[in-house]
Structures are given as C-alpha cells and as structure tokens.
Amino acid sequence: MKALIVLVLCLQLHRISAAERCQLHHKGENRQFPEDFAFGVSTAAYQIEGGWNVDGKGLSIWDTYTHAHPERILDRTNGDEAAESYHRFEQDLAALKALKVKFYRFSFSWPRLLPNADTTVINQKGIDYYNNIIDKLLANDIEPMVTMFHCDLPEALNKFGGFTNDIIIKYFRFYADFLYKTFGDRVKKWITFNEPFDYCVLGYGRAYFPPLVHSPGVADYLCMDNTLRAHAAAYRSYKAKYFKRQGGKIGITISSRFYYTQRGDKHTIERAMQYSLGWLANPIYSKSGNYPQLVLDDIGNNSLREGLAWSRLPPFSEFWTKIIRGSGDFLGLNYYTSRYAELSQPPIGEVPSWEFDSQLEYTVDEKWKQGNSNWLYCVPQGLEDILKWIRDRYDNVEVFVTENGWSDYGALEDTDRIDFLQAHLQAVLNAINDGCNVTHYSHWSLIDNFEWNMGYTQKYGLYYLNLTSPHKERIAKMSAHYYRTVIESKKYYRY
Ligand SMILES: *[C@@H]1O[C@H](CO)[C@@H](O)[C@H](O)[C@H]1NC(C)=O
Ligand SMILES: *[C@@H]1O[C@H](CO)[C@@H](O)[C@H](O)[C@H]1NC(C)=O
Ligand SMILES: *[C@@H]1O[C@H](CO)[C@@H](O)[C@H](O)[C@H]1NC(C)=O
C-alpha cells in the first residue's frame, strides 16, 4: 500500500514538473496584447475537406499517394473524407464563431479550383465552395486569410516534375492571378506557399512525402528555388495588377525551429538558422537578397569537391534577386519546436544532402516535454528567440505566426495543450514587449485532422473531431475555452 502511494506520488510529481518545463516566465509588466493584435486558427484543405473526387475536383499528389501507398500512413487512412469540411463548413463556422477569432487561415485546394492545374478548366463548384466560406466568414466578422498552396500539388503538374520543373513558376503565377481575380475583392491576406522547406526536403530529398523523390541536395534545392521564384512572380503580379483596387497583403509561410548550442558558439546558431529560416527568408526579407552567403559558399565548395562543374545551389541571377527581394508584405512563421545544434565533424548524412552540406547535428534537451509527435518538444523560449532573430535580421518586418500547436491523443480535457498555448502566447507577448513586429497569432488547428503520414493518430485540434460519428461533430476541448478567454480579453492569462 505504502509502495503504491509512493508510486502514485512519483507519477504525479513527474507530471507536474514536466508541465512546468512547458512554461515561460513573464518579462516586464505588460500583460495586454495590443488592441489591434489578431488571434486566429489555421487549417489546410487536404487535412479537413474530404470530397476528394466530387464536383469536378482534380487529383492532388496526396490523393494519388495515399491511395497507392496506404502502408505509408500510420493508421492506413487518407484524406478522402477527413473532417468532411467540404460538406460541413457550417460546423467549422460554428466553432470559429464560438472561439471569437478575428481571422481564419485556411487553404484553397488548387486541383479543386483548376483540375488540370492550368486555366483550361475552371471548376465553378470549387469557386462556389470557397465563395460560400469567404462570404460567411465576412458576414460573421471573421477575416479570411488564404493559403494558396498547402502540400496538395495538382497531380497534373506532378506528371512533369512538379516543383523541380521551373514551368511551375508560370503555372503558379496564373493560378494566383485567377485567385486574385475571383476572390481578391474580399480576401486581403494571401499566403503563397506553406512550409516550402518541408514539402521540398521531405518530398524531393528524403522521399518521405509525395512525390517520393529521393534526390537529396539536388531536387529538394531545386524545389525551394522554384518555390521562391513562383512566390515572387505571384507577388509582383498582384502588386502590378490588383493591389491598387484590392489593397491586400501577400507573404509566404516558412517553418523554422530556433537553435541553441551546448558545446558550440554563436556561429553554430547562426549556421543552423541560415540553413533553415534563412534559406527561404534571406532572399525575400534581407537587404542584400539572395541565399545566405554561408550557404552558397558551403554548397559551392562541396559541389566542386564532389566533381560537379556547377553548384547544386547557384546564387539567383541579378534579375531574380531583384524580383524576389522585398516580395513579402509580412513573414508568415510556423513555429512548433526547437533543437540544440552542434557542428558535426565529419559531417553526417548522405553525400550530397542538406544534412551533409549544413555540417550540423541536432539533439534535444531531455527536460523538454514531448508531445504525441516524435519531433515535437515544448520550447516556448524558442518562439521568443526566433521572433527576435527575425526582428534583428530583417528590419523588423511584420510577422504573422501562422501556425503553432501541440499534438496529443485527443483528450477533451487537454491541459497539456493549454500549457503549450499559454507558454507560447507568453513568448509572443515577451517578443512584442521587446519591440518585435508580430501582429497575428494563429493556432494549429481548429479541429483534429489528417496529419499526413501520421493519419489521424496525432490530434492538434482545439476542437475534437468525432471521426466515428456520422455527423462528424466538432466538440470544444478545454483549450478552446481557454483560447476564447484570451481572445476576448486580449490579455495574457494563466489557466
Ligand atoms: C568556397 O568558400 C569560400 C569561402 O569559404 C568562398 O569565398 C568561395 O566562393 C567558395 N567557392 C564556391 C565555388 O562557392
Ligand atoms: C511593422 O510592419 C509594418 C508593415 O511592414 C510597418 O509598416 C511598420 O513600420 C513596422 N513596425 C515597426 C515597429 O517596425
Ligand atoms: C462520437 O460519436 C459516437 C457515435 O455517434 C458516440 O457514440 C460517441 O459518444 C461520440 N464521442 C464523443 C467523444 O462525443
């Protein structure tokens, strides 16, 4: 009996101290978010819509991949139905209204609108679906923030190389043009691409995501290169043809961790940051433009050493440097977690690869609390530090935190998610109090959804999704109530 009590005490102690590790201390006096600070929630088309083959929708690479390779998805599921948001937007809207969010970040499915990826076929049913979402949001004082591309590349484009073929620049520019023309009278916040590093390195380097290309250090770099140029082309087209009448803002969403170092020095942190956030942000938001010099030099030298006659990462031409530089009205940041980085000598990873080129190795702190995703540790300090890094490198550009969230097993009493959320709101507030230009925070996600290769096993929702029910109810978790309290008071508040 005594032993049992001790055991129970130990377990509890462990739980409490683990929870404490997911906290961040308040700095300064101010606990109030600025009056115009905006809170929202995020989703993405493939992860919630379902309706994969109805009403004229074309196929995306996630449709073909999950159908061809059910064994690659942890629970052998797919997004064929998901949360059925294609048929149940009313239920999403009810949740959004209950949360009192100021904006909703969702994505357009490119193949739902343009089944062939180009403008040869324009799917009116797809237009109707998104028009309804936008109009209902606006009628309820919720601003639409639209991601144009969130992983679901049209299969039509994949047939001839997807992101490795630079014709995607042209395709994307015409897709974007069609979006501005069709929805830009009401959509004023546009995000061109979501997390290029992830779909490029995982999709074209490590063959972990579709299109399952294994070409590390080559095709993944091409993918990021073409993404940056497609982004800038879409940005310039908006500014030239639509901005005067529509007056919106355009940015890109980049995912990044922050890096700490145990044995190394500040050069190691700088190296790790330039190989992640800097790779995509430097060309757009820095004064000089182009890729970080450190990255260009490493990869240029490695390429020669490997016997190539050119660099696997050539610098942008003067023309493209100019087009890309300044092509962002805000920087969208997806922040989930951080790492320790150390120089690896000799470098680890395949030759060539991003791991090898970067010469870095990553570890975690055993004190960091882990979520239900093997890569996700709660490190709120990293969000504060990455916001300051952006402030100092990129002239205090306006930042939207476009994603930040915690995975668990789906409990309605999700106190761990509340811990995570409150610690990261504290991080944002600390950064604001320190002069960082962050104006939007969007939690991932509104509802539990299809988490890519992890299927439905990892839950990120503020709302529980009842997958087994024919009505696919969305049920508010405890974290939804907590978030609403923060949104209503605009005040940081400890649960
Ligand atoms: C190799 O690196 C040095 C700096 O260490 C740089 O000056 C040089 O341009 C690089 N070479 C190539 C081919 O990129
Ligand atoms: C924040 O960003 C906006 C938009 O780019 C800019 O107009 C403003 O000057 C920035 N604020 C600060 C404090 O730098
Ligand atoms: C989910 O739906 C099923 C079937 O309607 C129901 O039995 C179950 O209680 C629901 N789960 C929750 C958590 O509401």
Coordinates of C-alpha atoms and ligand atoms in Angstrom, one line a residue:
M1 CA 0.0 0.0 0.0
K2 CA 2.7 2.4 1.0
A3 CA 4.7 1.5 -2.1
L4 CA 1.7 2.2 -4.2
I5 CA 1.2 5.7 -2.6
V6 CA 4.9 6.5 -3.2
L7 CA 4.5 5.3 -6.8
V8 CA 1.4 7.5 -7.3
L9 CA 3.2 10.5 -5.8
C10 CA 6.1 10.0 -8.1
L11 CA 3.9 9.8 -11.1
Q12 CA 2.2 13.0 -10.1
L13 CA 5.4 14.7 -9.3
H14 CA 6.7 13.7 -12.7
R15 CA 3.6 15.0 -14.4
I16 CA 3.7 18.3 -12.6
S17 CA 7.4 19.0 -13.1
A18 CA 7.1 18.0 -16.7
A19 CA 4.3 20.5 -17.1
E20 CA 6.4 23.2 -15.5
R21 CA 9.0 22.7 -18.2
C22 CA 6.5 23.8 -20.8
Q23 CA 6.3 27.3 -19.2
L24 CA 7.9 30.6 -19.9
H25 CA 8.4 33.4 -17.5
H26 CA 6.8 36.8 -18.0
K27 CA 9.1 39.7 -18.6
G28 CA 8.1 43.2 -17.8
E29 CA 4.8 44.5 -16.6
N30 CA 2.6 44.5 -19.7
R31 CA 0.2 41.5 -19.9
Q32 CA -2.0 43.1 -22.5
F33 CA -1.8 42.3 -26.2
P34 CA -2.0 45.4 -28.4
E35 CA -5.6 46.5 -29.3
D36 CA -5.2 45.6 -33.0
F37 CA -3.4 42.2 -32.3
A38 CA -5.3 39.5 -34.1
F39 CA -5.9 35.9 -33.0
G40 CA -7.0 33.2 -35.3
V41 CA -6.8 29.5 -36.1
S42 CA -5.5 27.5 -39.1
T43 CA -6.4 24.5 -41.2
A44 CA -5.4 23.2 -44.6
A45 CA -7.6 21.8 -47.4
Y46 CA -6.3 18.3 -47.7
Q47 CA -6.3 17.8 -44.0
I48 CA -10.0 18.6 -43.4
E49 CA -12.0 18.9 -46.7
G50 CA -12.6 15.4 -47.9
G51 CA -14.8 15.4 -51.0
W52 CA -11.6 14.3 -52.8
N53 CA -13.4 13.2 -56.1
V54 CA -16.7 15.2 -56.1
D55 CA -18.0 18.1 -58.1
G56 CA -15.2 18.2 -60.7
K57 CA -12.2 18.3 -58.3
G58 CA -8.9 17.1 -59.9
L59 CA -6.4 14.9 -58.1
S60 CA -3.6 16.1 -55.9
I61 CA -0.4 14.2 -55.2
W62 CA -1.8 13.5 -51.7
D63 CA -4.8 11.7 -53.3
T64 CA -2.7 9.5 -55.5
Y65 CA -0.1 8.9 -52.8
T66 CA -2.4 7.8 -50.0
H67 CA -4.3 5.6 -52.4
A68 CA -1.2 4.0 -53.9
H69 CA 0.6 3.7 -50.5
P70 CA -1.8 3.1 -47.6
E71 CA 1.0 1.3 -45.9
R72 CA 2.9 4.5 -45.6
I73 CA 0.2 6.1 -43.4
L74 CA 0.5 5.0 -39.8
D75 CA -3.2 4.1 -39.5
R76 CA -3.7 3.3 -43.2
T77 CA -6.1 6.2 -43.6
N78 CA -6.3 9.1 -46.0
G79 CA -8.0 12.4 -46.6
D80 CA -10.8 11.1 -48.7
E81 CA -13.3 12.2 -46.1
A82 CA -11.3 13.7 -43.3
A83 CA -13.5 16.2 -41.3
E84 CA -15.8 16.5 -44.4
S85 CA -15.4 20.2 -44.3
Y86 CA -16.3 20.3 -48.0
H87 CA -19.9 19.4 -46.9
R88 CA -19.7 20.7 -43.3
F89 CA -18.4 24.2 -43.4
E90 CA -21.3 25.2 -41.2
Q91 CA -19.9 23.1 -38.4
D92 CA -16.5 24.7 -38.8
L93 CA -18.1 28.2 -38.8
A94 CA -19.9 27.4 -35.6
A95 CA -16.6 26.5 -33.9
L96 CA -14.9 29.7 -35.3
K97 CA -17.8 31.8 -34.0
A98 CA -17.6 30.2 -30.6
L99 CA -13.9 30.9 -30.4
K100 CA -14.4 34.5 -31.4
V101 CA -11.4 34.5 -33.6
K102 CA -10.7 37.6 -35.7
F103 CA -9.4 35.6 -38.7
Y104 CA -9.5 32.1 -40.1
R105 CA -6.5 30.8 -42.0
F106 CA -7.5 28.1 -44.4
S107 CA -6.1 26.9 -47.8
F108 CA -7.5 26.6 -51.3
S109 CA -7.2 23.3 -53.0
W110 CA -5.5 24.1 -56.3
P111 CA -6.9 21.0 -58.0
R112 CA -10.4 21.7 -56.7
L113 CA -10.4 25.0 -58.5
L114 CA -8.2 24.2 -61.5
P115 CA -8.4 20.4 -62.0
N116 CA -5.7 20.5 -64.7
A117 CA -3.6 23.0 -62.8
D118 CA -3.9 25.4 -65.7
T119 CA -6.8 27.6 -66.7
T120 CA -8.1 25.2 -69.4
V121 CA -10.8 24.0 -67.0
I122 CA -12.2 26.3 -64.2
N123 CA -14.3 24.4 -61.7
Q124 CA -17.3 26.6 -60.8
K125 CA -18.3 24.2 -58.0
G126 CA -14.9 24.8 -56.4
I127 CA -15.3 28.5 -56.7
D128 CA -18.8 28.3 -55.2
Y129 CA -17.4 26.3 -52.2
Y130 CA -14.8 28.9 -51.4
N131 CA -17.1 31.8 -52.1
N132 CA -19.5 30.5 -49.5
I133 CA -16.7 30.1 -46.9
I134 CA -15.4 33.6 -47.6
D135 CA -18.9 35.3 -47.5
K136 CA -20.0 33.5 -44.4
L137 CA -16.7 34.4 -42.6
L138 CA -17.1 38.1 -43.5
A139 CA -20.8 38.1 -42.5
N140 CA -19.5 37.0 -39.1
D141 CA -16.7 39.5 -38.8
I142 CA -14.0 36.8 -39.3
E143 CA -11.4 37.8 -41.8
P144 CA -10.3 35.1 -44.4
M145 CA -6.5 34.5 -44.6
V146 CA -5.9 32.3 -47.5
T147 CA -3.0 29.9 -48.2
M148 CA -2.8 29.3 -51.9
F149 CA -0.7 26.2 -51.7
H150 CA -0.5 23.8 -48.7
C151 CA 1.0 20.5 -49.9
D152 CA -1.7 19.3 -52.3
L153 CA 0.1 19.8 -55.6
P154 CA -2.1 19.0 -58.7
E155 CA -1.2 15.6 -60.0
A156 CA -1.4 17.2 -63.4
L157 CA 1.8 19.1 -62.6
N158 CA 3.5 16.3 -60.9
K159 CA 3.4 14.3 -64.2
F160 CA 6.2 16.5 -65.5
G161 CA 8.3 17.1 -62.4
G162 CA 6.2 19.2 -60.1
F163 CA 8.4 21.7 -58.2
T164 CA 11.6 20.5 -60.0
N165 CA 10.4 21.9 -63.3
D166 CA 10.6 25.6 -63.4
I167 CA 7.5 25.8 -65.6
I168 CA 5.7 25.7 -62.2
I169 CA 6.6 29.4 -61.9
K170 CA 4.3 30.1 -64.8
Y171 CA 1.6 27.7 -63.6
F172 CA 1.6 29.2 -60.1
R173 CA 1.5 32.8 -61.4
F174 CA -1.6 32.1 -63.5
Y175 CA -3.2 30.2 -60.6
A176 CA -2.5 33.2 -58.3
D177 CA -3.8 35.6 -60.9
F178 CA -7.1 33.6 -61.1
L179 CA -7.4 33.7 -57.3
Y180 CA -6.9 37.5 -57.1
K181 CA -9.4 38.0 -59.9
T182 CA -12.0 35.6 -58.4
F183 CA -11.6 36.2 -54.6
G184 CA -9.4 39.3 -54.2
D185 CA -12.3 41.7 -53.7
R186 CA -12.9 40.0 -50.3
V187 CA -9.6 38.2 -49.5
K188 CA -7.0 40.7 -48.3
K189 CA -4.4 38.4 -46.7
W190 CA -2.7 36.0 -49.0
I191 CA 0.0 33.4 -48.3
T192 CA 1.5 32.0 -51.4
F193 CA 3.2 28.8 -50.1
N194 CA 3.1 26.9 -46.8
E195 CA 6.4 25.4 -45.4
P196 CA 8.5 25.1 -48.6
F197 CA 11.4 23.5 -46.7
D198 CA 9.1 20.7 -45.5
Y199 CA 7.4 19.8 -48.8
C200 CA 10.7 20.2 -50.7
V201 CA 13.1 18.3 -48.4
L202 CA 10.6 15.6 -47.4
G203 CA 9.0 15.3 -50.9
Y204 CA 12.1 15.7 -53.2
G205 CA 15.0 14.9 -50.9
R206 CA 14.1 12.2 -48.4
A207 CA 11.2 10.6 -50.2
Y208 CA 9.1 10.7 -47.1
F209 CA 6.2 12.7 -48.5
P210 CA 4.9 12.6 -52.1
P211 CA 6.1 12.7 -54.8
L212 CA 8.6 10.3 -53.1
V213 CA 11.6 11.6 -54.9
H214 CA 14.9 10.6 -53.4
S215 CA 17.3 13.2 -54.6
P216 CA 18.8 14.9 -51.5
G217 CA 20.9 18.0 -52.0
V218 CA 19.7 18.4 -55.6
A219 CA 15.9 18.1 -56.3
D220 CA 15.0 19.5 -52.8
Y221 CA 17.1 22.6 -53.5
L222 CA 15.6 23.0 -57.0
C223 CA 12.1 22.8 -55.4
M224 CA 12.9 25.6 -52.9
D225 CA 14.5 27.6 -55.7
N226 CA 11.4 27.3 -58.0
T227 CA 9.1 28.0 -55.0
L228 CA 10.9 31.3 -54.2
R229 CA 10.6 32.4 -57.8
A230 CA 7.0 31.3 -58.1
H231 CA 6.2 33.2 -54.9
A232 CA 7.9 36.3 -56.1
A233 CA 6.2 36.1 -59.6
A234 CA 2.8 35.9 -57.9
Y235 CA 3.6 38.7 -55.5
R236 CA 4.8 41.0 -58.4
S237 CA 1.7 40.2 -60.4
Y238 CA -0.6 41.2 -57.5
K239 CA 1.3 44.5 -57.0
A240 CA 1.2 45.3 -60.7
K241 CA -2.4 44.4 -61.5
Y242 CA -4.5 44.1 -58.3
F243 CA -3.1 46.0 -55.4
K244 CA -4.4 49.4 -56.4
R245 CA -8.0 48.1 -56.3
Q246 CA -7.8 45.4 -53.7
G247 CA -5.2 46.7 -51.3
G248 CA -4.3 43.4 -49.7
K249 CA -1.1 41.9 -48.2
I250 CA 0.9 39.0 -49.5
G251 CA 3.5 36.9 -47.7
I252 CA 4.9 33.3 -47.5
T253 CA 4.8 31.0 -44.6
I254 CA 8.1 29.5 -43.5
S255 CA 8.5 26.9 -40.8
S256 CA 11.5 27.0 -38.6
R257 CA 12.9 25.9 -35.3
F258 CA 15.2 28.0 -33.2
Y259 CA 18.6 26.6 -32.3
Y260 CA 20.6 26.5 -29.2
T261 CA 24.0 25.2 -28.7
Q262 CA 25.7 23.4 -25.8
R263 CA 29.3 22.9 -27.0
G264 CA 29.3 25.3 -29.9
D265 CA 29.3 29.1 -30.2
K266 CA 27.1 31.7 -31.7
H267 CA 28.4 30.9 -35.2
T268 CA 26.8 27.5 -34.8
I269 CA 23.5 29.0 -34.0
E270 CA 23.8 31.4 -37.0
R271 CA 24.7 28.5 -39.3
A272 CA 21.7 26.5 -38.1
M273 CA 19.4 29.5 -38.6
Q274 CA 20.7 30.3 -42.0
Y275 CA 20.3 26.6 -43.1
S276 CA 16.6 26.7 -42.0
L277 CA 14.7 30.0 -41.8
G278 CA 17.5 32.0 -43.6
W279 CA 17.4 29.7 -46.7
L280 CA 13.9 31.0 -47.6
A281 CA 13.8 34.3 -45.7
N282 CA 17.1 35.8 -46.8
P283 CA 16.2 36.0 -50.5
I284 CA 12.9 37.8 -49.7
Y285 CA 13.4 39.8 -46.5
S286 CA 17.1 40.7 -46.2
K287 CA 18.6 43.9 -47.6
S288 CA 21.0 42.1 -49.8
G289 CA 18.6 39.5 -51.1
N290 CA 19.7 36.1 -52.4
Y291 CA 20.5 33.0 -50.4
P292 CA 22.6 33.3 -47.3
Q293 CA 26.3 33.7 -48.3
L294 CA 27.4 31.0 -45.9
V295 CA 25.0 28.5 -47.5
L296 CA 26.1 29.5 -51.1
D297 CA 29.8 29.1 -50.2
D298 CA 29.4 25.7 -48.5
I299 CA 27.4 24.2 -51.2
G300 CA 29.5 25.8 -54.0
N301 CA 32.6 24.3 -52.4
N302 CA 31.0 20.9 -51.7
S303 CA 29.8 20.7 -55.3
L304 CA 33.2 21.2 -56.7
R305 CA 34.7 18.7 -54.3
E306 CA 32.1 16.2 -55.5
G307 CA 33.3 16.7 -59.0
L308 CA 30.4 18.8 -60.3
A309 CA 31.0 21.6 -62.8
W310 CA 28.4 23.8 -61.1
S311 CA 27.0 24.4 -57.7
R312 CA 24.0 22.5 -56.6
L313 CA 22.8 25.8 -55.2
P314 CA 23.7 28.5 -57.7
P315 CA 23.0 32.1 -56.5
F316 CA 20.0 33.8 -58.0
S317 CA 20.7 35.9 -61.1
E318 CA 20.7 39.6 -60.7
F319 CA 17.2 39.6 -62.3
W320 CA 15.7 37.1 -59.9
T321 CA 17.5 38.6 -56.9
K322 CA 15.7 41.8 -57.6
I323 CA 12.3 40.3 -58.2
I324 CA 12.5 38.2 -55.1
R325 CA 14.0 40.8 -52.7
G326 CA 11.2 42.7 -51.0
S327 CA 8.4 40.3 -52.3
G328 CA 6.8 39.9 -48.9
D329 CA 4.5 42.3 -47.0
F330 CA 4.8 40.1 -44.0
L331 CA 6.6 37.0 -43.0
G332 CA 4.4 34.0 -42.0
L333 CA 6.1 31.9 -39.4
N334 CA 5.1 28.3 -38.4
Y335 CA 6.8 27.6 -35.1
Y336 CA 6.4 24.3 -33.2
T337 CA 9.7 23.3 -31.5
S338 CA 13.5 23.9 -31.2
R339 CA 16.7 21.9 -31.1
Y340 CA 20.3 22.0 -29.9
A341 CA 22.6 22.2 -32.9
E342 CA 26.3 21.2 -32.9
L343 CA 28.9 21.1 -35.7
S344 CA 29.4 17.5 -36.9
Q345 CA 32.9 16.6 -37.9
P346 CA 33.0 14.8 -40.3
P347 CA 29.5 15.8 -41.5
I348 CA 26.7 13.3 -41.2
G349 CA 24.2 12.5 -43.9
E350 CA 24.3 11.2 -47.5
V351 CA 26.6 12.9 -50.0
P352 CA 25.1 15.2 -51.1
S353 CA 22.3 16.2 -48.8
W354 CA 21.1 19.1 -46.7
E355 CA 22.5 17.3 -43.6
F356 CA 25.9 16.9 -45.2
D357 CA 26.0 20.5 -46.5
S358 CA 25.0 22.1 -43.2
Q359 CA 27.5 20.1 -41.2
L360 CA 25.1 20.1 -38.2
E361 CA 23.7 17.6 -35.8
Y362 CA 20.6 18.1 -33.7
T363 CA 19.7 17.0 -30.2
V364 CA 17.0 17.7 -27.7
D365 CA 17.1 18.5 -24.0
E366 CA 15.7 15.6 -22.0
K367 CA 13.9 18.2 -19.8
W368 CA 11.8 19.3 -22.7
K369 CA 8.3 18.0 -22.6
Q370 CA 7.3 15.8 -25.6
G371 CA 4.0 15.9 -27.5
N372 CA 2.4 13.0 -29.4
S373 CA 4.7 13.6 -32.4
N374 CA 8.2 12.3 -32.2
W375 CA 9.7 15.6 -33.3
L376 CA 7.6 17.9 -31.1
Y377 CA 9.0 19.2 -27.8
C378 CA 7.6 22.2 -26.0
V379 CA 10.2 25.0 -26.2
P380 CA 8.4 28.3 -25.9
Q381 CA 11.6 30.3 -25.4
G382 CA 12.4 29.3 -29.0
L383 CA 9.4 31.3 -30.3
E384 CA 10.5 34.4 -28.4
D385 CA 14.1 34.0 -29.7
I386 CA 13.2 33.3 -33.3
L387 CA 10.9 36.4 -33.3
K388 CA 13.9 38.5 -32.0
W389 CA 16.2 36.9 -34.6
I390 CA 13.7 38.0 -37.4
R391 CA 13.5 41.5 -35.9
D392 CA 17.2 41.9 -36.0
R393 CA 17.9 40.3 -39.4
Y394 CA 15.0 41.5 -41.5
D395 CA 14.4 45.1 -40.4
N396 CA 11.6 44.2 -38.1
V397 CA 9.3 43.0 -40.9
E398 CA 5.7 42.4 -39.8
V399 CA 5.3 38.8 -38.7
F400 CA 2.2 36.6 -38.6
V401 CA 2.6 33.5 -36.5
T402 CA 0.6 31.3 -38.9
E403 CA 0.9 28.0 -37.0
N404 CA 1.8 26.9 -33.6
G405 CA 0.3 23.9 -31.9
W406 CA 0.6 20.7 -29.8
S407 CA -0.3 17.1 -30.6
D408 CA -1.9 14.7 -28.1
Y409 CA -4.2 11.6 -28.2
G410 CA -7.4 13.6 -28.4
A411 CA -8.4 14.2 -24.8
L412 CA -11.2 16.7 -24.2
E413 CA -9.5 17.8 -21.0
D414 CA -6.4 18.8 -22.9
T415 CA -4.4 20.5 -20.2
D416 CA -1.1 19.9 -21.9
R417 CA -2.4 21.8 -24.9
I418 CA -3.4 24.7 -22.6
D419 CA 0.1 24.6 -21.1
F420 CA 1.7 24.8 -24.6
L421 CA -0.7 27.5 -25.8
Q422 CA -0.3 29.8 -22.7
A423 CA 3.5 29.4 -22.8
H424 CA 3.7 30.3 -26.5
L425 CA 1.3 33.3 -26.0
Q426 CA 3.7 34.4 -23.3
A427 CA 6.6 34.1 -25.8
V428 CA 4.7 36.3 -28.3
L429 CA 3.9 38.8 -25.7
N430 CA 7.5 38.9 -24.5
A431 CA 8.6 39.5 -28.1
I432 CA 6.1 42.3 -28.6
N433 CA 7.2 43.9 -25.4
D434 CA 10.7 43.7 -26.8
G435 CA 9.8 45.6 -30.0
C436 CA 9.1 42.7 -32.3
N437 CA 6.6 43.5 -35.1
V438 CA 4.3 40.5 -34.6
T439 CA 0.7 41.3 -35.3
H440 CA -1.1 38.0 -35.8
Y441 CA -1.1 34.6 -34.0
S442 CA -2.9 31.6 -35.4
H443 CA -3.2 28.3 -33.6
W444 CA -2.9 25.0 -35.3
S445 CA -5.5 23.7 -35.5
L446 CA -9.2 24.5 -35.4
I447 CA -10.1 20.8 -35.4
D448 CA -8.3 17.4 -35.2
N449 CA -7.4 16.5 -38.8
F450 CA -5.5 14.3 -41.1
E451 CA -1.9 14.6 -40.0
W452 CA -0.1 13.5 -43.2
N453 CA 1.9 10.2 -42.8
M454 CA 0.6 10.0 -39.2
G455 CA -3.0 9.7 -40.3
Y456 CA -5.5 10.5 -37.6
T457 CA -3.2 9.3 -34.7
Q458 CA -1.9 12.7 -33.7
K459 CA -4.5 15.3 -32.6
Y460 CA -3.8 19.0 -32.9
G461 CA -7.4 20.4 -32.6
L462 CA -8.8 22.9 -30.2
Y463 CA -12.0 21.0 -31.3
Y464 CA -12.3 17.3 -31.0
L465 CA -13.4 15.7 -34.3
N466 CA -15.7 12.7 -33.7
L467 CA -14.4 10.6 -36.6
T468 CA -16.7 7.6 -35.8
S469 CA -19.9 9.6 -35.8
P470 CA -21.9 10.0 -39.0
H471 CA -22.2 13.7 -38.2
K472 CA -18.5 14.3 -37.5
E473 CA -19.3 16.6 -34.6
R474 CA -16.7 19.2 -33.6
I475 CA -16.6 19.3 -29.8
A476 CA -14.8 22.1 -27.9
K477 CA -11.9 20.9 -25.8
M478 CA -10.9 22.7 -22.6
S479 CA -8.2 24.5 -24.7
A480 CA -10.9 26.1 -26.9
H481 CA -12.4 27.7 -23.8
Y482 CA -9.0 28.9 -22.6
Y483 CA -8.2 30.4 -26.0
R484 CA -11.5 32.2 -26.2
T485 CA -10.9 33.8 -22.9
V486 CA -7.6 35.1 -24.1
I487 CA -9.1 36.3 -27.4
E488 CA -12.0 38.1 -25.6
S489 CA -9.8 39.9 -23.1
K490 CA -6.7 40.4 -25.3
K491 CA -4.9 39.7 -22.1
Y492 CA -2.4 37.1 -21.3
Y493 CA -4.0 34.9 -18.7
R494 CA -2.7 31.9 -16.7
Y495 CA -5.0 29.0 -16.7
Ligands
LIG1 C1 34.2 28.4 -51.2 O1 34.1 29.1 -50.0 C2 34.8 30.4 -49.9 C3 34.6 31.0 -48.6 O2 35.0 30.0 -47.6 C4 34.2 31.3 -51.0 O3 34.9 32.5 -51.0 C5 34.2 30.7 -52.3 O4 33.4 31.5 -53.2 C6 33.5 29.3 -52.3 N1 33.6 28.6 -53.6 C7 32.5 28.4 -54.3 C8 32.7 27.7 -55.6 O5 31.3 28.7 -54.0
LIG2 C1 5.7 46.7 -38.7 O1 5.5 46.3 -40.0 C2 4.7 47.2 -40.8 C3 4.4 46.6 -42.1 O2 5.5 46.2 -42.8 C4 5.5 48.5 -40.9 O3 4.7 49.5 -41.6 C5 5.8 49.1 -39.5 O4 6.6 50.2 -39.6 C6 6.5 48.0 -38.7 N1 6.6 48.5 -37.3 C7 7.8 48.6 -36.7 C8 7.7 49.0 -35.3 O5 8.8 48.4 -37.3
LIG3 C1 -18.8 10.0 -31.1 O1 -19.9 9.6 -31.8 C2 -20.3 8.3 -31.4 C3 -21.4 7.9 -32.4 O2 -22.4 8.9 -32.5 C4 -20.8 8.3 -29.9 O3 -21.2 7.1 -29.5 C5 -19.6 8.9 -29.1 O4 -20.0 9.0 -27.8 C6 -19.1 10.2 -29.6 N1 -17.9 10.6 -28.9 C7 -17.8 11.7 -28.2 C8 -16.5 12.0 -27.5 O5 -18.6 12.5 -28.2

